[in-house]
Coordinates of C-alpha atoms and ligand atoms in Angstrom, one line a residue:
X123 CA -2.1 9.2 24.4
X124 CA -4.8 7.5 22.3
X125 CA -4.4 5.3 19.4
X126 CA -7.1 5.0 17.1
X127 CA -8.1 3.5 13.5
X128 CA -11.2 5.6 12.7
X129 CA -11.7 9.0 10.6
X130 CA -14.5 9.5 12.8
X131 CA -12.3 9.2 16.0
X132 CA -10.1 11.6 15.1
X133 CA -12.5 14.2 13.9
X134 CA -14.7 14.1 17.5
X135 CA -11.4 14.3 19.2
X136 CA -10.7 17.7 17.2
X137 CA -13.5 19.3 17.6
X138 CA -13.1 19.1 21.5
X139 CA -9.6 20.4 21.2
X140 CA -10.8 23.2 19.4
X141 CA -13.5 24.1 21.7
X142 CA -10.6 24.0 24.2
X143 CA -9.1 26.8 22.3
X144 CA -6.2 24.4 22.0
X145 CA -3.6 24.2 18.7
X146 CA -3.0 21.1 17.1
X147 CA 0.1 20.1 15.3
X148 CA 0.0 17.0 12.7
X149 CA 3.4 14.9 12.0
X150 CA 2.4 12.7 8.7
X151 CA 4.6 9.5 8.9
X152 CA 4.5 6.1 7.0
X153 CA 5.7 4.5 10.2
X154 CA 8.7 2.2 11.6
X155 CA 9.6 6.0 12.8
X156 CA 13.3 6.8 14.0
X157 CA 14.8 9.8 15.2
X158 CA 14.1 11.6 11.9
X159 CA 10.4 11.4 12.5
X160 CA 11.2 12.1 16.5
X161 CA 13.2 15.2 15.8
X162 CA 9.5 16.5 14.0
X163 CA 7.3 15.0 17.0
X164 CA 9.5 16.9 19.4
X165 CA 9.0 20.0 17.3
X166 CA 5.6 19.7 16.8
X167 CA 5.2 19.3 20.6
X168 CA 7.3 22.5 21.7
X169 CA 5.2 24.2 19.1
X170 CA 1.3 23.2 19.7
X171 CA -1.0 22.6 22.3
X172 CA -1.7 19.3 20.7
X173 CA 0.1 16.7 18.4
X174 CA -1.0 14.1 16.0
X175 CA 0.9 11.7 14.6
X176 CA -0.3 9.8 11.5
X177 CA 0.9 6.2 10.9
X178 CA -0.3 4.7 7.4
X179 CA 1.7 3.1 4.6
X180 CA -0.1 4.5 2.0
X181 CA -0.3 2.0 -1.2
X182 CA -1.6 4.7 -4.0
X183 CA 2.1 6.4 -3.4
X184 CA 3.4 3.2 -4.3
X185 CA 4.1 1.8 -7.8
X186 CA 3.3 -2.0 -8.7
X187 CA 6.8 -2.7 -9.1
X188 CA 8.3 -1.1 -5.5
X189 CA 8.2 -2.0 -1.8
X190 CA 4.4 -1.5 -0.3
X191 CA 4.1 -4.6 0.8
X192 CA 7.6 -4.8 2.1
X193 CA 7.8 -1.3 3.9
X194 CA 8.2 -2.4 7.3
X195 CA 5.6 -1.8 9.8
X196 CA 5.5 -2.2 13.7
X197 CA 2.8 0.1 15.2
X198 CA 3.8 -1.0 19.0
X199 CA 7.1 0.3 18.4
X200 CA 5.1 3.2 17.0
X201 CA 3.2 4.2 19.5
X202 CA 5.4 3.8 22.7
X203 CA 7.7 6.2 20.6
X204 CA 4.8 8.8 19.9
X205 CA 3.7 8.1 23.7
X206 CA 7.4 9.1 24.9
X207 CA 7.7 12.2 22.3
X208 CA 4.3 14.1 23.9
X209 CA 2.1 13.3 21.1
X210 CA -1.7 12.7 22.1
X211 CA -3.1 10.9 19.2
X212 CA -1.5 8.8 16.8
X213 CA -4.0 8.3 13.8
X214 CA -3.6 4.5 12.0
X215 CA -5.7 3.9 9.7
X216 CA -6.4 0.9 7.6
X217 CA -6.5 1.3 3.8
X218 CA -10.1 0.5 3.8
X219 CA -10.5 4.0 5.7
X220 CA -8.9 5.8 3.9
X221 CA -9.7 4.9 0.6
X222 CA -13.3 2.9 1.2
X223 CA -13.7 0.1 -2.0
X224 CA -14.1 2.6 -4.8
X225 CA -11.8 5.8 -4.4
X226 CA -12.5 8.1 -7.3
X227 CA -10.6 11.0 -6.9
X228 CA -6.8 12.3 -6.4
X229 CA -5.0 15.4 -6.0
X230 CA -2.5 15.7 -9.1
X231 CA 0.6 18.2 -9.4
X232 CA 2.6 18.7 -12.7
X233 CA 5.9 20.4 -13.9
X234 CA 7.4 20.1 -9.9
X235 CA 6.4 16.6 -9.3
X236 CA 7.9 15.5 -13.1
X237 CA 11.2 16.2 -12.0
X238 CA 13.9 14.7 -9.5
X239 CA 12.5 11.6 -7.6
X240 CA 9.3 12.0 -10.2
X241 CA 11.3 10.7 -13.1
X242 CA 11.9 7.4 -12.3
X243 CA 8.4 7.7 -9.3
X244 CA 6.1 9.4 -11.9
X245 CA 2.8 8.2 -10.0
X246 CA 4.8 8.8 -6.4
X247 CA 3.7 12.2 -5.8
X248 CA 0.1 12.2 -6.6
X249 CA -0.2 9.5 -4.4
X250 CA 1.7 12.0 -1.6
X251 CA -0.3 14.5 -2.6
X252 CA -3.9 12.7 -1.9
X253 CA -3.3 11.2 1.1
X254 CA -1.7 14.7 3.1
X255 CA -4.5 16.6 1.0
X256 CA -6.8 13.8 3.3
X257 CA -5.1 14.0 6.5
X258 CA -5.2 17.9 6.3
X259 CA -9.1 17.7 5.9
X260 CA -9.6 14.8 8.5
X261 CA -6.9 16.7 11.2
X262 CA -7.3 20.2 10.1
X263 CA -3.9 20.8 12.0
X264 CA -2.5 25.1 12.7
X265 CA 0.9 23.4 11.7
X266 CA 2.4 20.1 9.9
X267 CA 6.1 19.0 9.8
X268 CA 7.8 17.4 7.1
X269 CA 11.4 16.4 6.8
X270 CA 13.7 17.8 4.6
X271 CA 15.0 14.4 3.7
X272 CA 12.1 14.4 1.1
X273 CA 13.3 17.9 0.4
X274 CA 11.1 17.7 -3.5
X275 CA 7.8 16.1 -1.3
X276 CA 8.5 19.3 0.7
X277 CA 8.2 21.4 -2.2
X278 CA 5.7 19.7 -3.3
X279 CA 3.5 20.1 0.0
X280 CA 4.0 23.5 0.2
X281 CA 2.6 24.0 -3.5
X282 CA 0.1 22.0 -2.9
X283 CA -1.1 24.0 -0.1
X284 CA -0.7 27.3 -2.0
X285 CA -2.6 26.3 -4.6
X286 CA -5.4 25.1 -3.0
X287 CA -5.3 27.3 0.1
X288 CA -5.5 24.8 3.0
X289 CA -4.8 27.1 6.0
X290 CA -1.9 25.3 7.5
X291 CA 1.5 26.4 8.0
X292 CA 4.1 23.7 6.3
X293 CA 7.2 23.6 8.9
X294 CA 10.3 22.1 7.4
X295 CA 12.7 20.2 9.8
X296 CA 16.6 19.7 9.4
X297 CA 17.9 16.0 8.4
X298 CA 18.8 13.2 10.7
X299 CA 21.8 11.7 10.9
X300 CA 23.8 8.8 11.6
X301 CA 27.0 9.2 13.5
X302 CA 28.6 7.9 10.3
X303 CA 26.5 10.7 7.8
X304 CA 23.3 7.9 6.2
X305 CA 20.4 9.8 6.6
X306 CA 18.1 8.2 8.7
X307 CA 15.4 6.4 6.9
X308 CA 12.7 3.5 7.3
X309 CA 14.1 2.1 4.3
X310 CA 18.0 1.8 5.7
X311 CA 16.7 -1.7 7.4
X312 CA 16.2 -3.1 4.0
X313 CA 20.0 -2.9 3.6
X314 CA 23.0 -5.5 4.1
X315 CA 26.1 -5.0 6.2
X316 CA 27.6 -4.5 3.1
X317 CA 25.3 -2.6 1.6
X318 CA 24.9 -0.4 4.6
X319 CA 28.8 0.5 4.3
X320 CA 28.3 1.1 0.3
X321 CA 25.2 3.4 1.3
X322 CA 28.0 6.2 2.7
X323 CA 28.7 6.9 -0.7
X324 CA 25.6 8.9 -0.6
X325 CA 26.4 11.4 2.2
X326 CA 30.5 11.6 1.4
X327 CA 29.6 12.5 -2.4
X328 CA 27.2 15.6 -1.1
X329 CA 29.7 16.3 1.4
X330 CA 32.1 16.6 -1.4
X331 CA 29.5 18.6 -3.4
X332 CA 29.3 20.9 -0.5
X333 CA 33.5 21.3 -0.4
X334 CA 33.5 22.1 -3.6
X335 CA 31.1 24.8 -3.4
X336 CA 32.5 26.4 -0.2
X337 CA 35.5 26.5 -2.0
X338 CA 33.6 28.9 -4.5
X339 CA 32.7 26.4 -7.2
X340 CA 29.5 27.6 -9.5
X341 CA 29.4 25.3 -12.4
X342 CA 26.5 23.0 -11.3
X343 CA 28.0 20.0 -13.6
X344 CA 31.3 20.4 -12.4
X345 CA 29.7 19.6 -9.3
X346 CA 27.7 17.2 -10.4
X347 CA 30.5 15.1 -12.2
X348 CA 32.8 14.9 -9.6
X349 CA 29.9 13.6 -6.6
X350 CA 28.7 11.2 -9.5
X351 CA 32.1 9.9 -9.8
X352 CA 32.4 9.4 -5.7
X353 CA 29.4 7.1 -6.0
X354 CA 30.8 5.4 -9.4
X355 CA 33.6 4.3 -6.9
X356 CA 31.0 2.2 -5.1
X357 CA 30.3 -1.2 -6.6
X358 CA 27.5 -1.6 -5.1
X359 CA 25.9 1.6 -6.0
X360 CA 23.7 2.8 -8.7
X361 CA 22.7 6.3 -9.6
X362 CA 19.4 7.3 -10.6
X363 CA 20.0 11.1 -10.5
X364 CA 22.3 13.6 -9.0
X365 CA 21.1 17.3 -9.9
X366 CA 21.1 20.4 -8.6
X367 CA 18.3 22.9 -9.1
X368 CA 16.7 26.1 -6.9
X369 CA 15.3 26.0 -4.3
X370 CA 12.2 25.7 -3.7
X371 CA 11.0 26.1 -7.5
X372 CA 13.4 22.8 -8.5
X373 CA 13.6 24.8 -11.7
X374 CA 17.4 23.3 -13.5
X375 CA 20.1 25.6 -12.2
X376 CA 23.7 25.9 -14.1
X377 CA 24.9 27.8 -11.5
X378 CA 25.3 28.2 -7.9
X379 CA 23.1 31.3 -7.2
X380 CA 21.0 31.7 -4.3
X381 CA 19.3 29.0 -2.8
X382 CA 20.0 25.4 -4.3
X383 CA 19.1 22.4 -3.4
X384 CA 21.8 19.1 -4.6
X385 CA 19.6 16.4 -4.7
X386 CA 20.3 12.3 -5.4
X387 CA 18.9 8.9 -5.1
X388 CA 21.3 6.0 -5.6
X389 CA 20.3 2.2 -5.7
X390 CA 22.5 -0.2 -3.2
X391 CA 21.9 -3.3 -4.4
X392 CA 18.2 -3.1 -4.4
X393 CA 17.4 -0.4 -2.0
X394 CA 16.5 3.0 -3.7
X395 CA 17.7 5.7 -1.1
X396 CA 17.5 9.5 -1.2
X397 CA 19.7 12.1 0.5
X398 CA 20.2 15.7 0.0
X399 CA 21.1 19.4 0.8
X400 CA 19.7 22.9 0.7
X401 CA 22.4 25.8 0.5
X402 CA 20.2 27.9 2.8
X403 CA 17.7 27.6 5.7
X404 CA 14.3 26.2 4.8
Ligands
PAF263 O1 7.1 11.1 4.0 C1 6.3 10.2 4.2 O2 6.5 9.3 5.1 C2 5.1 10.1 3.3 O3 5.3 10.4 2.0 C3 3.9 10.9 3.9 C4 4.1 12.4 3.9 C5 3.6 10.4 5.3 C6 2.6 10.6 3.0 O4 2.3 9.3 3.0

């Protein structure tokens, strides 16, 4: 596997892939990956001759007031991991390369990126949306994978590449687990012992969403009210949404009809965290 910093690197080592005939697979990532970002390496290597796995905290995705600086970072860690998985390149970049001293121009998404997470993020996606719109140009991957823990940057993805017709198919991958329910997530090391018990709050109250609506449930607040009330239980938590809306237009839904997806992000102390589900295969 190689490791490098440089656009340019990546682009030679593309070009003699494709010469080789051979299909190339990207896995975006921030870093500090877990099994969440393993379970889309390992799919991304069943599924193309070649993977690449991207590595870069990416600060115009990041508001003033959150956690750039703080996201943690080990690119050792990183690599070995990628090495393991089957991937042959991880791609990680300094800032500088990506975005040289005077970046002028972004890739901006309304209506579906003013919603959900971009509420309280409003700047969030734009960010997401320039730098995949620059990894798709610099990797020019067959197929990219994207966890449906960030079910709305899903969404958002696959817009994006509608609209602008990059020729890339966007492969959405199931949620990681803990053996206690917490979605896996960089961000879970930010949190206490404490805090890390409090966090369950997020995964019991969709699981109680989900009762409710197997139980044949279709009044969206109803819903709504009773996982908000599960998390109101927590001290240590603090809601910044719980909704549910369709899937994938994230259109406000009042009832359950079709595809859905129940979406939250709760505050533990000071840790924002996200978890969700879809009521049908993505
Ligand atoms: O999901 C993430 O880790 C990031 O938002 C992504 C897609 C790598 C873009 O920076």
């Amino acid at each position: 596997m190689q490791l490098t910093k440089k656009i340019s690197e990546v682009r030679s080592l593309i070009k003699q892939w494709r010469k080789e005939g051979l299909s190339i697979g990207l896995v975006p990532t921030m870093g500090f990956l877990h099994e969440g970002h393993k379970s889309l390496i390992d799919r991304a290597v069943k599924e193309n001759d070649r993977v690449v796995v991207s590595v870069f905290v990416n600060p115009i995705q990041f508001a003033p007031n959150e956690d750039f600086e703080a996201y943690p970072r080990d690119i050792e860690r990183d690599s070995k991991l990628c090495e393991d998985a089957g991937a042959a390149l991880v791609f990680n970049p300094e800032p500088e390369e990506m975005y040289g001293d005077e970046f002028l121009t972004s890739i901006n998404m309304t209506k579906i990126t003013e919603v959900l997470c971009g509420k309280t993020r409003p700047t969030h996606f734009g960010g997401v949306c320039t730098v995949v719109g620059k990894l798709f140009n610099i990797v020019s991957p067959d197929r990219a994978y994207f966890g449906q823990k960030d079910a709305q940057q899903l969404s958002v993805i696959r817009r994006m590449v509608k609209d602008l017709n990059f020729d890339i198919e966007i492969i959405g991958c199931p949620i990681v687990r803990e053996a206690d329910g917490l979605a896996k997530s960089s961000r879970n090391t930010y949190l206490s012992p404490e805090e890390r018990k409090a966090a369950l709050v997020l995964s019991k109250s969709l699981c109680e969403a989900k009762k409710l609506i197997e139980s044949g449930e279709t009044n969206a607040d109803k819903i709504i009210t009773a996982a908000k009330k599960l998390i109101e239980s927590e001290p240590l938590a603090k809601i910044d949404y719980v909704s549910i809306v369709s899937w994938d237009s994230l259109e406000k839904t009042d009832t359950i009809n079709g595809a859905i997806l129940m979406a939250e992000a709760v505050y533990i102390g000071k840790t924002r965290l996200i978890d969700n589900f879809i009521t049908e295969q993505i």
